[in-house]
mmCIF file of C-alpha atoms in Angstrom:
data_model
loop_
_atom_site.group_PDB
_atom_site.id
_atom_site.type_symbol
_atom_site.label_atom_id
_atom_site.label_comp_id
_atom_site.label_asym_id
_atom_site.label_seq_id
_atom_site.Cartn_x
_atom_site.Cartn_y
_atom_site.Cartn_z
ATOM 1 C CA MET A 110 2.967 -12.471 26.190
ATOM 2 C CA SER A 111 5.370 -13.994 23.708
ATOM 3 C CA ASP A 112 8.748 -12.376 23.175
ATOM 4 C CA ASN A 113 8.143 -11.657 19.501
ATOM 5 C CA ILE A 114 5.477 -9.115 20.426
ATOM 6 C CA ILE A 115 8.026 -7.066 22.352
ATOM 7 C CA GLN A 116 10.892 -7.506 19.924
ATOM 8 C CA LEU A 117 9.489 -5.614 16.972
ATOM 9 C CA ASN A 118 11.293 -6.213 13.706
ATOM 10 C CA GLU A 119 10.830 -5.893 9.970
ATOM 11 C CA ASP A 120 9.540 -9.451 9.440
ATOM 12 C CA LEU A 121 6.933 -9.071 12.172
ATOM 13 C CA ILE A 122 5.702 -5.782 10.708
ATOM 14 C CA LYS A 123 5.502 -7.258 7.203
ATOM 15 C CA HIS A 124 3.517 -10.242 8.484
ATOM 16 C CA ASP A 125 0.970 -8.018 10.215
ATOM 17 C CA LEU A 126 0.545 -5.890 7.073
ATOM 18 C CA LYS A 127 0.405 -8.805 4.624
ATOM 19 C CA ASP A 128 -3.345 -8.670 3.900
ATOM 20 C CA LEU A 129 -3.308 -4.891 3.517
ATOM 21 C CA VAL A 130 -0.375 -5.023 1.108
ATOM 22 C CA ARG A 131 -2.064 -7.775 -0.922
ATOM 23 C CA SER A 132 -5.169 -5.597 -1.259
ATOM 24 C CA SER A 133 -3.087 -2.613 -2.397
ATOM 25 C CA VAL A 134 -1.188 -4.718 -4.934
ATOM 26 C CA GLU A 135 -4.526 -5.884 -6.337
ATOM 27 C CA GLU A 136 -5.886 -2.335 -6.560
ATOM 28 C CA THR A 137 -2.694 -0.987 -8.104
ATOM 29 C CA LEU A 138 -2.445 -3.614 -10.818
ATOM 30 C CA ASN A 139 -6.135 -3.370 -11.700
ATOM 31 C CA ALA A 140 -5.995 0.434 -11.844
ATOM 32 C CA LEU A 141 -3.024 0.342 -14.226
ATOM 33 C CA LEU A 142 -4.572 -2.386 -16.399
ATOM 34 C CA ASP A 143 -7.711 -0.279 -16.643
ATOM 35 C CA LYS A 144 -5.755 2.813 -17.645
ATOM 36 C CA GLU A 145 -3.767 0.833 -20.195
ATOM 37 C CA ALA A 146 -6.985 -0.430 -21.800
ATOM 38 C CA ASP A 147 -8.394 3.098 -21.982
ATOM 39 C CA GLU A 148 -5.271 4.323 -23.739
ATOM 40 C CA LEU A 149 -5.414 1.429 -26.198
ATOM 41 C CA VAL A 150 -8.931 2.259 -27.302
ATOM 42 C CA ASN A 151 -7.914 5.934 -27.478
ATOM 43 C CA THR A 152 -10.760 7.108 -25.282
ATOM 44 C CA GLN A 153 -12.164 6.899 -21.780
ATOM 45 C CA LYS A 154 -14.894 4.466 -20.829
ATOM 46 C CA TYR A 155 -18.221 5.030 -22.575
ATOM 47 C CA GLU A 156 -16.946 8.126 -24.407
ATOM 48 C CA ARG A 157 -18.008 8.459 -28.059
ATOM 49 C CA SER A 158 -15.308 9.530 -30.503
ATOM 50 C CA CYS A 159 -15.053 9.519 -34.273
ATOM 51 C CA ASP A 160 -11.440 8.304 -34.133
ATOM 52 C CA ARG A 161 -12.167 5.567 -31.649
ATOM 53 C CA GLN A 162 -9.986 2.549 -32.424
ATOM 54 C CA GLY A 163 -11.589 -0.039 -30.231
ATOM 55 C CA TYR A 164 -14.192 -0.702 -27.605
ATOM 56 C CA ARG A 165 -14.197 -1.838 -24.018
ATOM 57 C CA SER A 166 -16.050 -5.110 -23.657
ATOM 58 C CA GLY A 167 -15.978 -5.881 -19.963
ATOM 59 C CA HIS A 168 -13.210 -7.910 -18.381
ATOM 60 C CA TYR A 169 -12.312 -11.406 -17.313
ATOM 61 C CA LYS A 170 -10.984 -12.428 -13.929
ATOM 62 C CA ARG A 171 -7.589 -13.980 -13.485
ATOM 63 C CA ASN A 172 -5.919 -15.214 -10.315
ATOM 64 C CA PHE A 173 -2.386 -13.961 -9.845
ATOM 65 C CA GLN A 174 -0.002 -15.177 -7.157
ATOM 66 C CA THR A 175 2.182 -12.669 -5.326
ATOM 67 C CA SER A 176 4.423 -12.964 -2.295
ATOM 68 C CA ALA A 177 1.728 -11.102 -0.322
ATOM 69 C CA GLY A 178 -0.935 -13.627 -1.366
ATOM 70 C CA ASP A 179 -3.257 -14.381 -4.267
ATOM 71 C CA VAL A 180 -4.888 -11.394 -5.955
ATOM 72 C CA GLU A 181 -7.732 -11.224 -8.456
ATOM 73 C CA LEU A 182 -6.929 -9.347 -11.642
ATOM 74 C CA LYS A 183 -9.711 -7.851 -13.732
ATOM 75 C CA VAL A 184 -8.153 -8.044 -17.183
ATOM 76 C CA PRO A 185 -9.902 -5.753 -19.695
ATOM 77 C CA LYS A 186 -11.502 -7.279 -22.771
ATOM 78 C CA LEU A 187 -11.382 -5.153 -25.902
ATOM 79 C CA LYS A 188 -13.006 -5.283 -29.308
ATOM 80 C CA GLY A 189 -11.253 -3.924 -32.353
ATOM 81 C CA VAL A 190 -7.813 -3.752 -30.770
ATOM 82 C CA PRO A 191 -5.699 -6.455 -29.070
ATOM 83 C CA PHE A 192 -4.926 -6.021 -25.384
ATOM 84 C CA GLU A 193 -1.337 -6.910 -24.628
ATOM 85 C CA THR A 194 0.138 -5.784 -21.344
ATOM 86 C CA ALA A 195 3.640 -5.789 -19.899
ATOM 87 C CA ILE A 196 2.492 -4.553 -16.480
ATOM 88 C CA ILE A 197 2.210 -8.034 -14.974
ATOM 89 C CA GLU A 198 5.697 -9.009 -16.107
ATOM 90 C CA ARG A 199 7.116 -5.740 -14.779
ATOM 91 C CA TYR A 200 5.466 -6.451 -11.456
ATOM 92 C CA ARG A 201 7.065 -9.905 -11.322
ATOM 93 C CA ARG A 202 10.499 -8.296 -11.833
ATOM 94 C CA ARG A 203 9.911 -5.555 -9.251
ATOM 95 C CA GLU A 204 7.631 -7.381 -6.822
ATOM 96 C CA SER A 205 9.884 -7.000 -3.813
ATOM 97 C CA SER A 206 10.434 -3.274 -4.410
ATOM 98 C CA VAL A 207 6.729 -2.578 -4.965
ATOM 99 C CA GLU A 208 5.667 -4.400 -1.810
ATOM 100 C CA GLU A 209 8.411 -2.737 0.233
ATOM 101 C CA ALA A 210 7.191 0.653 -0.985
ATOM 102 C CA LEU A 211 3.596 -0.195 -0.046
ATOM 103 C CA ILE A 212 4.661 -1.313 3.436
ATOM 104 C CA GLU A 213 6.515 1.958 3.858
ATOM 105 C CA MET A 214 3.407 3.882 2.772
ATOM 106 C CA TYR A 215 1.203 2.050 5.268
ATOM 107 C CA LEU A 216 3.631 2.865 8.049
ATOM 108 C CA ALA A 217 4.811 6.347 7.100
ATOM 109 C CA GLY A 218 1.891 7.702 5.079
ATOM 110 C CA VAL A 219 1.082 8.052 1.404
ATOM 111 C CA SER A 220 3.758 9.909 -0.498
ATOM 112 C CA VAL A 221 3.279 11.266 -4.020
ATOM 113 C CA ARG A 222 6.885 10.329 -4.737
ATOM 114 C CA ARG A 223 6.278 6.741 -3.679
ATOM 115 C CA VAL A 224 3.169 6.581 -5.893
ATOM 116 C CA GLU A 225 5.306 7.871 -8.766
ATOM 117 C CA ASP A 226 7.970 5.243 -8.053
ATOM 118 C CA ILE A 227 5.478 2.384 -8.120
ATOM 119 C CA THR A 228 3.552 3.657 -11.133
ATOM 120 C CA GLU A 229 6.612 4.315 -13.258
ATOM 121 C CA ALA A 230 8.143 0.946 -12.345
ATOM 122 C CA LEU A 231 5.016 -0.886 -13.504
ATOM 123 C CA TRP A 232 4.043 1.430 -16.372
ATOM 124 C CA GLY A 233 7.527 1.428 -17.847
ATOM 125 C CA THR A 234 7.752 5.180 -18.504
ATOM 126 C CA LYS A 235 7.093 8.407 -16.673
ATOM 127 C CA VAL A 236 3.373 9.054 -16.335
ATOM 128 C CA SER A 237 1.429 12.285 -16.138
ATOM 129 C CA PRO A 238 0.643 14.078 -12.849
ATOM 130 C CA ALA A 239 -3.046 13.458 -13.582
ATOM 131 C CA THR A 240 -2.428 9.716 -13.663
ATOM 132 C CA ILE A 241 -0.492 9.883 -10.399
ATOM 133 C CA SER A 242 -3.299 11.872 -8.786
ATOM 134 C CA ASN A 243 -5.947 9.458 -10.033
ATOM 135 C CA LEU A 244 -4.043 6.386 -8.871
ATOM 136 C CA ASN A 245 -3.359 8.067 -5.554
ATOM 137 C CA LYS A 246 -7.096 8.545 -5.015
ATOM 138 C CA LYS A 247 -8.212 5.167 -6.358
ATOM 139 C CA ALA A 248 -5.590 2.764 -5.139
ATOM 140 C CA TYR A 249 -4.188 4.309 -1.964
ATOM 141 C CA GLU A 250 -7.137 6.017 -0.314
ATOM 142 C CA HIS A 251 -7.623 3.150 2.113
ATOM 143 C CA ILE A 252 -3.996 3.422 3.264
ATOM 144 C CA GLU A 253 -4.753 6.760 4.907
ATOM 145 C CA ASN A 254 -8.114 5.425 6.101
ATOM 146 C CA TRP A 255 -6.316 2.557 7.806
ATOM 147 C CA ARG A 256 -3.683 4.822 9.335
ATOM 148 C CA SER A 257 -6.268 7.222 10.787
ATOM 149 C CA ARG A 258 -8.954 4.691 11.693
ATOM 150 C CA PRO A 259 -10.612 5.000 15.119
ATOM 151 C CA LEU A 260 -9.692 2.220 17.533
ATOM 152 C CA SER A 261 -12.648 0.725 19.356
ATOM 153 C CA ASP A 262 -10.840 -2.103 21.141
ATOM 154 C CA GLU A 263 -9.067 -1.878 24.491
ATOM 155 C CA TYR A 264 -5.390 -2.750 24.741
ATOM 156 C CA PRO A 265 -4.044 -3.735 28.191
ATOM 157 C CA TYR A 266 -0.591 -3.798 26.603
ATOM 158 C CA VAL A 267 0.929 -1.446 24.060
ATOM 159 C CA TYR A 268 4.483 -1.984 22.819
ATOM 160 C CA VAL A 269 6.406 0.710 20.969
ATOM 161 C CA ASP A 270 9.725 0.639 19.208
ATOM 162 C CA GLY A 271 11.667 2.138 16.350
ATOM 163 C CA VAL A 272 12.061 -0.143 13.346
ATOM 164 C CA TYR A 273 14.335 0.447 10.366
ATOM 165 C CA LEU A 274 12.967 -0.613 7.002
ATOM 166 C CA LYS A 275 14.989 -0.802 3.803
ATOM 167 C CA ARG A 276 13.872 1.428 0.945
ATOM 168 C CA ILE A 277 15.121 -0.085 -2.338
ATOM 169 C CA TRP A 278 14.594 1.665 -5.679
ATOM 170 C CA GLY A 279 16.819 1.904 -8.730
ATOM 171 C CA GLY A 280 19.641 0.059 -7.023
ATOM 172 C CA GLU A 281 19.713 2.561 -4.153
ATOM 173 C CA VAL A 282 19.203 1.251 -0.623
ATOM 174 C CA GLN A 283 18.174 3.546 2.218
ATOM 175 C CA ASN A 284 17.133 2.795 5.784
ATOM 176 C CA VAL A 285 13.857 4.391 6.840
ATOM 177 C CA SER A 286 13.194 4.856 10.555
ATOM 178 C CA ILE A 287 9.604 4.026 11.540
ATOM 179 C CA LEU A 288 8.080 4.511 14.998
ATOM 180 C CA VAL A 289 5.587 1.707 15.586
ATOM 181 C CA ALA A 290 2.974 1.003 18.271
ATOM 182 C CA ILE A 291 1.441 -2.462 18.589
ATOM 183 C CA GLY A 292 -1.540 -3.024 20.853
ATOM 184 C CA VAL A 293 -2.422 -6.380 22.385
ATOM 185 C CA SER A 294 -6.079 -6.865 23.298
ATOM 186 C CA SER A 295 -7.294 -8.758 26.368
ATOM 187 C CA ASP A 296 -7.831 -11.880 24.229
ATOM 188 C CA GLY A 297 -4.254 -11.756 22.932
ATOM 189 C CA PHE A 298 -4.984 -10.315 19.480
ATOM 190 C CA ARG A 299 -2.058 -8.248 18.190
ATOM 191 C CA GLU A 300 -2.617 -5.187 16.006
ATOM 192 C CA ILE A 301 -0.516 -2.344 14.653
ATOM 193 C CA ILE A 302 -2.344 0.652 16.088
ATOM 194 C CA GLY A 303 -0.062 3.368 14.798
ATOM 195 C CA ALA A 304 3.119 4.087 12.877
ATOM 196 C CA ALA A 305 4.917 7.146 11.590
ATOM 197 C CA GLU A 306 8.227 7.931 9.975
ATOM 198 C CA GLY A 307 10.728 9.291 12.467
ATOM 199 C CA MET A 308 14.006 10.960 11.593
ATOM 200 C CA LYS A 309 15.403 9.867 14.938
ATOM 201 C CA GLU A 310 14.254 8.164 18.114
ATOM 202 C CA ASP A 311 14.512 11.115 20.484
ATOM 203 C CA LYS A 312 12.160 12.384 23.183
ATOM 204 C CA GLU A 313 10.462 14.954 20.929
ATOM 205 C CA SER A 314 9.839 12.429 18.138
ATOM 206 C CA TRP A 315 8.212 9.999 20.543
ATOM 207 C CA ARG A 316 6.170 12.752 22.180
ATOM 208 C CA SER A 317 4.851 13.886 18.797
ATOM 209 C CA PHE A 318 4.105 10.285 17.871
ATOM 210 C CA PHE A 319 2.067 9.646 21.008
ATOM 211 C CA VAL A 320 0.149 12.915 20.600
ATOM 212 C CA TRP A 321 -0.651 11.959 16.990
ATOM 213 C CA LEU A 322 -1.593 8.420 17.974
ATOM 214 C CA ARG A 323 -3.999 9.495 20.683
ATOM 215 C CA GLY A 324 -5.519 12.325 18.672
ATOM 216 C CA THR A 325 -5.835 10.568 15.324
ATOM 217 C CA HIS A 326 -6.943 7.164 16.532
ATOM 218 C CA ARG A 327 -8.927 8.335 19.571
ATOM 219 C CA CYS A 328 -7.353 5.673 21.730
ATOM 220 C CA PRO A 329 -9.347 4.795 24.879
ATOM 221 C CA ALA A 330 -8.156 6.837 27.838
ATOM 222 C CA HIS A 331 -7.006 3.863 29.896
ATOM 223 C CA HIS A 332 -4.653 2.395 27.285
ATOM 224 C CA ARG A 333 -1.148 2.127 28.620
#
């Protein structure tokens, strides 16, 4: 096996999560654009209201390039009120921070605080708990699905290591310790099969990680 499989590092982890992060960026931006359109027309989709200022009229698709790959934006079309958004520009300014936060969430689990960080950075102001909850369900549900997915493949080799990722928000930089397991299948395919935030790389942390990994992912008994 190549050395870069054994020597886990931040760049390797980011590369393996690139497609997942791109999908989450797409979902996040589209969810916020949709909410912004609803607020502009002063009502939810399809709701009738005497003080309604505008109407939803579908959407148009727009390709948007990010460092994680191209995403497809579904930009709302409105009637009776112009749709002008600053979300895309805010994302361009905070792209690195948003993607770092998403990587952390894939590896360490969805955090309400992290959802708040991302939402407020892109929305521009503090948003309601209901909005956070809704975005959490809509845009980040598949993060937990991916983290707890059953593993059907067999991995003759499993490499584990502790990796420190930088958490950057509001000018503050923190190192986050992540315990990572990468499985290599018999045909050489490499896959992150488990990750969890670890306060320190001691015996108890690793024991808990392996118990979680085996129980959550139902790893085949003969993995090693």
